[in-house]
PDB file of C-alpha atoms in Angstrom:
ATOM      1  CA  UNK A 382      -8.718  25.770  -0.786  1.00 62.00           C
ATOM      2  CA  UNK A 383      -9.230  22.017  -1.072  1.00 67.00           C
ATOM      3  CA  UNK A 384      -7.444  19.857   1.425  1.00 93.00           C
ATOM      4  CA  UNK A 385      -7.727  17.821   4.611  1.00 96.00           C
ATOM      5  CA  UNK A 386      -8.158  19.969   7.700  1.00 96.00           C
ATOM      6  CA  UNK A 387      -7.546  18.808  11.235  1.00 96.00           C
ATOM      7  CA  UNK A 388      -8.188  20.524  14.532  1.00 96.00           C
ATOM      8  CA  UNK A 389      -6.675  21.048  16.988  1.00 96.00           C
ATOM      9  CA  UNK A 390      -3.003  21.097  16.023  1.00 93.00           C
ATOM     10  CA  UNK A 391      -1.933  20.264  19.563  1.00 95.00           C
ATOM     11  CA  UNK A 392      -3.674  19.082  22.677  1.00 96.00           C
ATOM     12  CA  UNK A 393      -2.356  18.449  26.171  1.00 97.00           C
ATOM     13  CA  UNK A 394      -4.583  16.679  28.640  1.00 97.00           C
ATOM     14  CA  UNK A 395      -4.515  14.590  31.771  1.00 97.00           C
ATOM     15  CA  UNK A 396      -4.947  10.853  32.083  1.00 97.00           C
ATOM     16  CA  UNK A 397      -8.594   9.872  32.174  1.00 97.00           C
ATOM     17  CA  UNK A 398      -9.916  12.873  30.293  1.00 97.00           C
ATOM     18  CA  UNK A 399     -11.966  12.694  27.108  1.00 97.00           C
ATOM     19  CA  UNK A 400     -10.660  14.308  23.939  1.00 97.00           C
ATOM     20  CA  UNK A 401     -12.101  14.768  20.493  1.00 97.00           C
ATOM     21  CA  UNK A 402     -10.287  15.538  17.259  1.00 97.00           C
ATOM     22  CA  UNK A 403     -11.969  16.890  14.177  1.00 97.00           C
ATOM     23  CA  UNK A 404     -11.217  16.200  10.538  1.00 97.00           C
ATOM     24  CA  UNK A 405     -12.802  17.620   7.435  1.00 97.00           C
ATOM     25  CA  UNK A 406     -11.884  17.122   3.791  1.00 96.00           C
ATOM     26  CA  UNK A 407     -12.941  19.384   0.967  1.00 96.00           C
ATOM     27  CA  UNK A 408     -11.544  17.182  -1.795  1.00 94.00           C
ATOM     28  CA  UNK A 409     -14.815  15.435  -2.555  1.00 93.00           C
ATOM     29  CA  UNK A 410     -13.348  12.090  -1.515  1.00 94.00           C
ATOM     30  CA  UNK A 411     -15.431   9.128  -0.478  1.00 91.00           C
ATOM     31  CA  UNK A 412     -13.034   7.515   1.996  1.00 92.00           C
ATOM     32  CA  UNK A 413     -11.450   8.892   5.153  1.00 93.00           C
ATOM     33  CA  UNK A 414      -8.907   7.443   7.552  1.00 93.00           C
ATOM     34  CA  UNK A 415      -7.370   7.914  10.946  1.00 94.00           C
ATOM     35  CA  UNK A 416      -3.757   6.960  11.484  1.00 92.00           C
ATOM     36  CA  UNK A 417      -1.642   6.994  14.603  1.00 93.00           C
ATOM     37  CA  UNK A 418       2.039   7.831  14.348  1.00 90.00           C
ATOM     38  CA  UNK A 419       3.800   6.352  17.301  1.00 81.00           C
ATOM     39  CA  UNK A 420       7.051   7.227  19.023  1.00 76.00           C
ATOM     40  CA  UNK A 421       8.965   5.167  16.450  1.00 76.00           C
ATOM     41  CA  UNK A 422       7.369   7.295  13.710  1.00 76.00           C
ATOM     42  CA  UNK A 423       5.509   4.291  12.299  1.00 82.00           C
ATOM     43  CA  UNK A 424       2.153   4.993  10.678  1.00 86.00           C
ATOM     44  CA  UNK A 425      -0.540   2.635  11.863  1.00 88.00           C
ATOM     45  CA  UNK A 426      -4.035   2.714  10.475  1.00 89.00           C
ATOM     46  CA  UNK A 427      -6.815   2.858  13.029  1.00 92.00           C
ATOM     47  CA  UNK A 428     -10.028   3.315  11.060  1.00 90.00           C
ATOM     48  CA  UNK A 429     -11.296   3.672   7.512  1.00 89.00           C
ATOM     49  CA  UNK A 430     -14.688   5.043   6.559  1.00 89.00           C
ATOM     50  CA  UNK A 431     -16.197   4.853   3.104  1.00 86.00           C
ATOM     51  CA  UNK A 432     -19.260   7.003   2.483  1.00 83.00           C
ATOM     52  CA  UNK A 433     -19.900   7.301   6.231  1.00 80.00           C
ATOM     53  CA  UNK A 434     -19.641   3.557   6.745  1.00 81.00           C
ATOM     54  CA  UNK A 435     -16.981   2.011   8.943  1.00 82.00           C
ATOM     55  CA  UNK A 436     -14.923  -0.304   6.757  1.00 78.00           C
ATOM     56  CA  UNK A 437     -11.732  -0.892   8.688  1.00 76.00           C
ATOM     57  CA  UNK A 438     -11.418  -1.056  12.427  1.00 76.00           C
ATOM     58  CA  UNK A 439      -7.956  -2.161  13.385  1.00 77.00           C
ATOM     59  CA  UNK A 440      -7.189  -3.468  16.796  1.00 78.00           C
ATOM     60  CA  UNK A 441      -7.392  -0.326  18.850  1.00 86.00           C
ATOM     61  CA  UNK A 442      -8.575   0.071  22.447  1.00 90.00           C
ATOM     62  CA  UNK A 443     -12.307   0.488  22.838  1.00 91.00           C
ATOM     63  CA  UNK A 444     -11.838   3.963  24.259  1.00 94.00           C
ATOM     64  CA  UNK A 445     -11.202   5.109  20.688  1.00 94.00           C
ATOM     65  CA  UNK A 446     -14.331   5.781  18.644  1.00 93.00           C
ATOM     66  CA  UNK A 447     -14.629   7.382  15.210  1.00 92.00           C
ATOM     67  CA  UNK A 448     -17.641   9.508  14.356  1.00 92.00           C
ATOM     68  CA  UNK A 449     -18.756  10.394  10.841  1.00 91.00           C
ATOM     69  CA  UNK A 450     -21.658  12.716  10.111  1.00 89.00           C
ATOM     70  CA  UNK A 451     -21.091  12.702   6.355  1.00 91.00           C
ATOM     71  CA  UNK A 452     -18.401  11.575   3.953  1.00 90.00           C
ATOM     72  CA  UNK A 453     -16.519  14.852   4.350  1.00 95.00           C
ATOM     73  CA  UNK A 454     -16.122  14.589   8.120  1.00 96.00           C
ATOM     74  CA  UNK A 455     -14.505  11.998  10.334  1.00 95.00           C
ATOM     75  CA  UNK A 456     -13.889  12.826  13.963  1.00 96.00           C
ATOM     76  CA  UNK A 457     -12.031  10.766  16.544  1.00 96.00           C
ATOM     77  CA  UNK A 458     -13.004  10.577  20.177  1.00 97.00           C
ATOM     78  CA  UNK A 459     -10.888   9.088  22.923  1.00 96.00           C
ATOM     79  CA  UNK A 460     -13.029   8.423  25.949  1.00 94.00           C
ATOM     80  CA  UNK A 461     -10.473   8.140  28.720  1.00 95.00           C
ATOM     81  CA  UNK A 462      -6.963   8.863  27.577  1.00 97.00           C
ATOM     82  CA  UNK A 463      -3.982   6.855  28.717  1.00 96.00           C
ATOM     83  CA  UNK A 464      -0.297   7.859  28.635  1.00 95.00           C
ATOM     84  CA  UNK A 465       0.341   5.527  25.702  1.00 93.00           C
ATOM     85  CA  UNK A 466      -2.149   7.499  23.646  1.00 95.00           C
ATOM     86  CA  UNK A 467       0.395  10.299  23.337  1.00 94.00           C
ATOM     87  CA  UNK A 468       1.137  10.433  19.621  1.00 93.00           C
ATOM     88  CA  UNK A 469       0.434  12.301  16.435  1.00 92.00           C
ATOM     89  CA  UNK A 470      -2.957  11.452  14.964  1.00 95.00           C
ATOM     90  CA  UNK A 471      -3.248  11.890  11.216  1.00 94.00           C
ATOM     91  CA  UNK A 472      -6.452  12.124   9.247  1.00 96.00           C
ATOM     92  CA  UNK A 473      -6.446  11.329   5.545  1.00 94.00           C
ATOM     93  CA  UNK A 474      -8.795  10.902   2.637  1.00 94.00           C
ATOM     94  CA  UNK A 475      -8.862   9.324  -0.798  1.00 92.00           C
ATOM     95  CA  UNK A 476     -11.226   8.682  -3.646  1.00 88.00           C
ATOM     96  CA  UNK A 477     -11.946   5.249  -5.032  1.00 74.00           C
ATOM     97  CA  UNK A 478      -8.853   3.793  -3.466  1.00 72.00           C
ATOM     98  CA  UNK A 479      -6.406   6.048  -5.231  1.00 85.00           C
ATOM     99  CA  UNK A 480      -4.109   8.826  -4.056  1.00 90.00           C
ATOM    100  CA  UNK A 481      -4.258   9.546  -0.333  1.00 92.00           C
ATOM    101  CA  UNK A 482      -4.018  13.057   1.113  1.00 94.00           C
ATOM    102  CA  UNK A 483      -3.213  13.817   4.728  1.00 94.00           C
ATOM    103  CA  UNK A 484      -4.052  16.544   7.158  1.00 94.00           C
ATOM    104  CA  UNK A 485      -1.320  18.210   9.196  1.00 92.00           C
ATOM    105  CA  UNK A 486      -1.953  16.034  12.213  1.00 93.00           C
ATOM    106  CA  UNK A 487      -2.962  16.517  15.821  1.00 94.00           C
ATOM    107  CA  UNK A 488      -0.264  16.029  18.434  1.00 93.00           C
ATOM    108  CA  UNK A 489      -1.710  14.634  21.646  1.00 95.00           C
ATOM    109  CA  UNK A 490       0.257  14.727  24.874  1.00 95.00           C
ATOM    110  CA  UNK A 491      -1.162  12.925  27.878  1.00 96.00           C
ATOM    111  CA  UNK A 492       0.309  13.948  31.216  1.00 95.00           C
TER     112      UNK A 492
ATOM    113  CA  UNK B 714       5.062  -9.936   7.405  1.00 56.00           C
ATOM    114  CA  UNK B 715       5.160  -6.392   6.163  1.00 65.00           C
ATOM    115  CA  UNK B 716       3.642  -5.806   2.759  1.00 84.00           C
ATOM    116  CA  UNK B 717       5.827  -2.778   2.121  1.00 91.00           C
ATOM    117  CA  UNK B 718       9.539  -3.057   2.843  1.00 93.00           C
ATOM    118  CA  UNK B 719      11.373   0.232   2.635  1.00 95.00           C
ATOM    119  CA  UNK B 720      15.122   0.767   2.553  1.00 96.00           C
ATOM    120  CA  UNK B 721      17.371   2.159   3.764  1.00 97.00           C
ATOM    121  CA  UNK B 722      15.938   3.090   7.132  1.00 95.00           C
ATOM    122  CA  UNK B 723      18.385   5.978   7.403  1.00 96.00           C
ATOM    123  CA  UNK B 724      20.437   7.902   4.866  1.00 97.00           C
ATOM    124  CA  UNK B 725      23.006  10.659   5.182  1.00 97.00           C
ATOM    125  CA  UNK B 726      23.951  12.777   2.162  1.00 97.00           C
ATOM    126  CA  UNK B 727      26.199  15.739   1.561  1.00 96.00           C
ATOM    127  CA  UNK B 728      24.696  18.682  -0.224  1.00 97.00           C
ATOM    128  CA  UNK B 729      24.853  18.251  -3.961  1.00 97.00           C
ATOM    129  CA  UNK B 730      24.991  14.478  -3.945  1.00 97.00           C
ATOM    130  CA  UNK B 731      22.240  12.015  -4.646  1.00 96.00           C
ATOM    131  CA  UNK B 732      20.908   8.609  -3.796  1.00 97.00           C
ATOM    132  CA  UNK B 733      17.929   6.305  -4.150  1.00 97.00           C
ATOM    133  CA  UNK B 734      15.315   5.003  -1.779  1.00 97.00           C
ATOM    134  CA  UNK B 735      13.556   1.757  -2.491  1.00 97.00           C
ATOM    135  CA  UNK B 736      10.330   0.017  -1.593  1.00 96.00           C
ATOM    136  CA  UNK B 737       9.691  -3.641  -2.220  1.00 96.00           C
ATOM    137  CA  UNK B 738       6.196  -5.061  -2.112  1.00 93.00           C
ATOM    138  CA  UNK B 739       5.359  -8.591  -1.102  1.00 90.00           C
ATOM    139  CA  UNK B 740       2.289  -8.618  -3.349  1.00 87.00           C
ATOM    140  CA  UNK B 741       1.341  -6.948  -6.601  1.00 88.00           C
ATOM    141  CA  UNK B 742       0.259  -3.364  -6.005  1.00 88.00           C
ATOM    142  CA  UNK B 743      -1.817  -1.212  -8.340  1.00 88.00           C
ATOM    143  CA  UNK B 744       0.130   1.919  -7.578  1.00 92.00           C
ATOM    144  CA  UNK B 745       2.588   3.509  -5.199  1.00 95.00           C
ATOM    145  CA  UNK B 746       2.688   6.801  -3.371  1.00 95.00           C
ATOM    146  CA  UNK B 747       5.702   8.638  -1.983  1.00 97.00           C
ATOM    147  CA  UNK B 748       5.500  11.174   0.837  1.00 96.00           C
ATOM    148  CA  UNK B 749       7.900  13.374   2.745  1.00 95.00           C
ATOM    149  CA  UNK B 750       7.273  14.227   6.360  1.00 90.00           C
ATOM    150  CA  UNK B 751       8.474  17.735   6.942  1.00 81.00           C
ATOM    151  CA  UNK B 752       9.789  19.372  10.090  1.00 76.00           C
ATOM    152  CA  UNK B 753       6.262  20.322  11.125  1.00 73.00           C
ATOM    153  CA  UNK B 754       5.148  16.722  10.905  1.00 77.00           C
ATOM    154  CA  UNK B 755       2.994  17.155   7.812  1.00 83.00           C
ATOM    155  CA  UNK B 756       2.973  14.444   5.148  1.00 90.00           C
ATOM    156  CA  UNK B 757       3.629  16.037   1.801  1.00 91.00           C
ATOM    157  CA  UNK B 758       2.542  14.166  -1.331  1.00 94.00           C
ATOM    158  CA  UNK B 759       5.500  13.702  -3.666  1.00 96.00           C
ATOM    159  CA  UNK B 760       4.341  11.186  -6.263  1.00 96.00           C
ATOM    160  CA  UNK B 761       1.506   8.880  -7.154  1.00 95.00           C
ATOM    161  CA  UNK B 762       2.373   6.327  -9.831  1.00 94.00           C
ATOM    162  CA  UNK B 763       0.439   3.495 -11.360  1.00 92.00           C
ATOM    163  CA  UNK B 764       3.342   2.658 -13.692  1.00 94.00           C
ATOM    164  CA  UNK B 765       6.491   4.035 -15.256  1.00 96.00           C
ATOM    165  CA  UNK B 766       8.328   7.061 -13.977  1.00 97.00           C
ATOM    166  CA  UNK B 767       7.574  10.597 -12.865  1.00 97.00           C
ATOM    167  CA  UNK B 768       9.912  13.461 -12.260  1.00 97.00           C
ATOM    168  CA  UNK B 769       9.490  16.625 -10.264  1.00 96.00           C
ATOM    169  CA  UNK B 770      12.485  18.892  -9.929  1.00 96.00           C
ATOM    170  CA  UNK B 771      15.310  16.975  -8.293  1.00 97.00           C
ATOM    171  CA  UNK B 772      13.108  14.012  -7.464  1.00 97.00           C
ATOM    172  CA  UNK B 773      12.304  11.120  -9.740  1.00 98.00           C
ATOM    173  CA  UNK B 774      10.247   8.052  -8.968  1.00 98.00           C
ATOM    174  CA  UNK B 775       9.769   4.765 -10.761  1.00 98.00           C
ATOM    175  CA  UNK B 776       7.292   1.986 -10.209  1.00 97.00           C
ATOM    176  CA  UNK B 777       7.392  -1.546 -11.565  1.00 96.00           C
ATOM    177  CA  UNK B 778       4.233  -3.364 -10.581  1.00 92.00           C
ATOM    178  CA  UNK B 779       5.318  -6.658 -12.104  1.00 93.00           C
ATOM    179  CA  UNK B 780       8.661  -6.681 -10.295  1.00 93.00           C
ATOM    180  CA  UNK B 781       6.987  -5.314  -7.156  1.00 94.00           C
ATOM    181  CA  UNK B 782       9.197  -2.363  -6.375  1.00 96.00           C
ATOM    182  CA  UNK B 783       9.406   1.380  -6.524  1.00 97.00           C
ATOM    183  CA  UNK B 784      12.307   3.778  -6.226  1.00 98.00           C
ATOM    184  CA  UNK B 785      12.684   7.429  -5.338  1.00 98.00           C
ATOM    185  CA  UNK B 786      15.818   9.117  -6.638  1.00 98.00           C
ATOM    186  CA  UNK B 787      17.077  12.358  -5.148  1.00 97.00           C
ATOM    187  CA  UNK B 788      19.733  14.294  -7.030  1.00 97.00           C
ATOM    188  CA  UNK B 789      21.644  17.414  -6.006  1.00 97.00           C
ATOM    189  CA  UNK B 790      20.375  17.065  -2.443  1.00 97.00           C
ATOM    190  CA  UNK B 791      19.692  20.280  -0.531  1.00 96.00           C
ATOM    191  CA  UNK B 792      19.442  20.892   3.203  1.00 95.00           C
ATOM    192  CA  UNK B 793      15.678  21.329   2.938  1.00 92.00           C
ATOM    193  CA  UNK B 794      15.338  17.780   1.576  1.00 94.00           C
ATOM    194  CA  UNK B 795      16.030  16.448   5.068  1.00 93.00           C
ATOM    195  CA  UNK B 796      13.098  14.602   6.538  1.00 92.00           C
ATOM    196  CA  UNK B 797      11.475  11.212   6.609  1.00 93.00           C
ATOM    197  CA  UNK B 798      10.329   9.710   3.334  1.00 96.00           C
ATOM    198  CA  UNK B 799       7.563   7.141   3.185  1.00 95.00           C
ATOM    199  CA  UNK B 800       6.324   4.953   0.393  1.00 95.00           C
ATOM    200  CA  UNK B 801       2.827   3.565   0.537  1.00 93.00           C
ATOM    201  CA  UNK B 802       0.554   1.248  -1.326  1.00 89.00           C
ATOM    202  CA  UNK B 803      -2.718   3.115  -1.902  1.00 83.00           C
ATOM    203  CA  UNK B 804      -5.881   1.545  -0.580  1.00 78.00           C
ATOM    204  CA  UNK B 805      -7.397  -1.154  -2.645  1.00 70.00           C
ATOM    205  CA  UNK B 806     -10.617  -2.918  -1.968  1.00 68.00           C
ATOM    206  CA  UNK B 807      -9.577  -3.331   1.655  1.00 71.00           C
ATOM    207  CA  UNK B 808      -9.503   0.448   2.228  1.00 71.00           C
ATOM    208  CA  UNK B 809      -6.152   0.183   3.984  1.00 80.00           C
ATOM    209  CA  UNK B 810      -3.289   2.245   2.616  1.00 84.00           C
ATOM    210  CA  UNK B 811      -0.141   0.462   3.738  1.00 87.00           C
ATOM    211  CA  UNK B 812       3.024   2.340   4.590  1.00 90.00           C
ATOM    212  CA  UNK B 813       6.677   1.450   4.648  1.00 92.00           C
ATOM    213  CA  UNK B 814       8.594   2.214   7.822  1.00 91.00           C
ATOM    214  CA  UNK B 815      10.198   5.284   6.357  1.00 93.00           C
ATOM    215  CA  UNK B 816      13.676   6.486   5.417  1.00 96.00           C
ATOM    216  CA  UNK B 817      15.150   9.192   7.593  1.00 95.00           C
ATOM    217  CA  UNK B 818      17.241  11.435   5.333  1.00 95.00           C
ATOM    218  CA  UNK B 819      19.722  13.953   6.669  1.00 96.00           C
ATOM    219  CA  UNK B 820      21.471  16.269   4.235  1.00 96.00           C
ATOM    220  CA  UNK B 821      24.706  17.780   5.539  1.00 95.00           C
ATOM    221  CA  UNK B 822      26.415  20.952   4.359  1.00 94.00           C
TER     222      UNK B 822
END
């Protein structure tokens, strides 16, 4: 099966903890993204990687850091979570700037 | 301002009826994508168009790059069509796919 795979599906953690989300795509794409879907359901891009290189780094708190080992993987680490980090985090990929495919998302709840 | 302006923000339809969603772009886009967010929160790819129209079942989409808009028509709406629909401009050289704010569709019996 070729797709974008995210783990975990859900994660509940306490303020100040570190969390890490994994994303893998088997579509052979060269670009991967992390989006945050906030409480208003708006999709906001956080990072874009092209061939393992960081291309886009939107204004996000420094506690967020993407990690890419190869062009098929893009993980997201949050060093010390805050309540406002509660959201759905969506990973996506595309090839040569064309059609974008999304994973099923990771829902983070910070208590 | 927003590059992708989507309307309406909310839509209510009775089963069997139809309507259209629209996205206007403030700049010329190479292509458009349409997604539906299902009840599980997954973004389902509906269409990718660089021009013209595409049809898939009860859904039909059109894209006019020159006039800077795209539409998504839903006919014979069913309960399972309920969800949030997003249009997006695929990433260009800036590697930033840009999304509209979504249309929340509710189909009533």
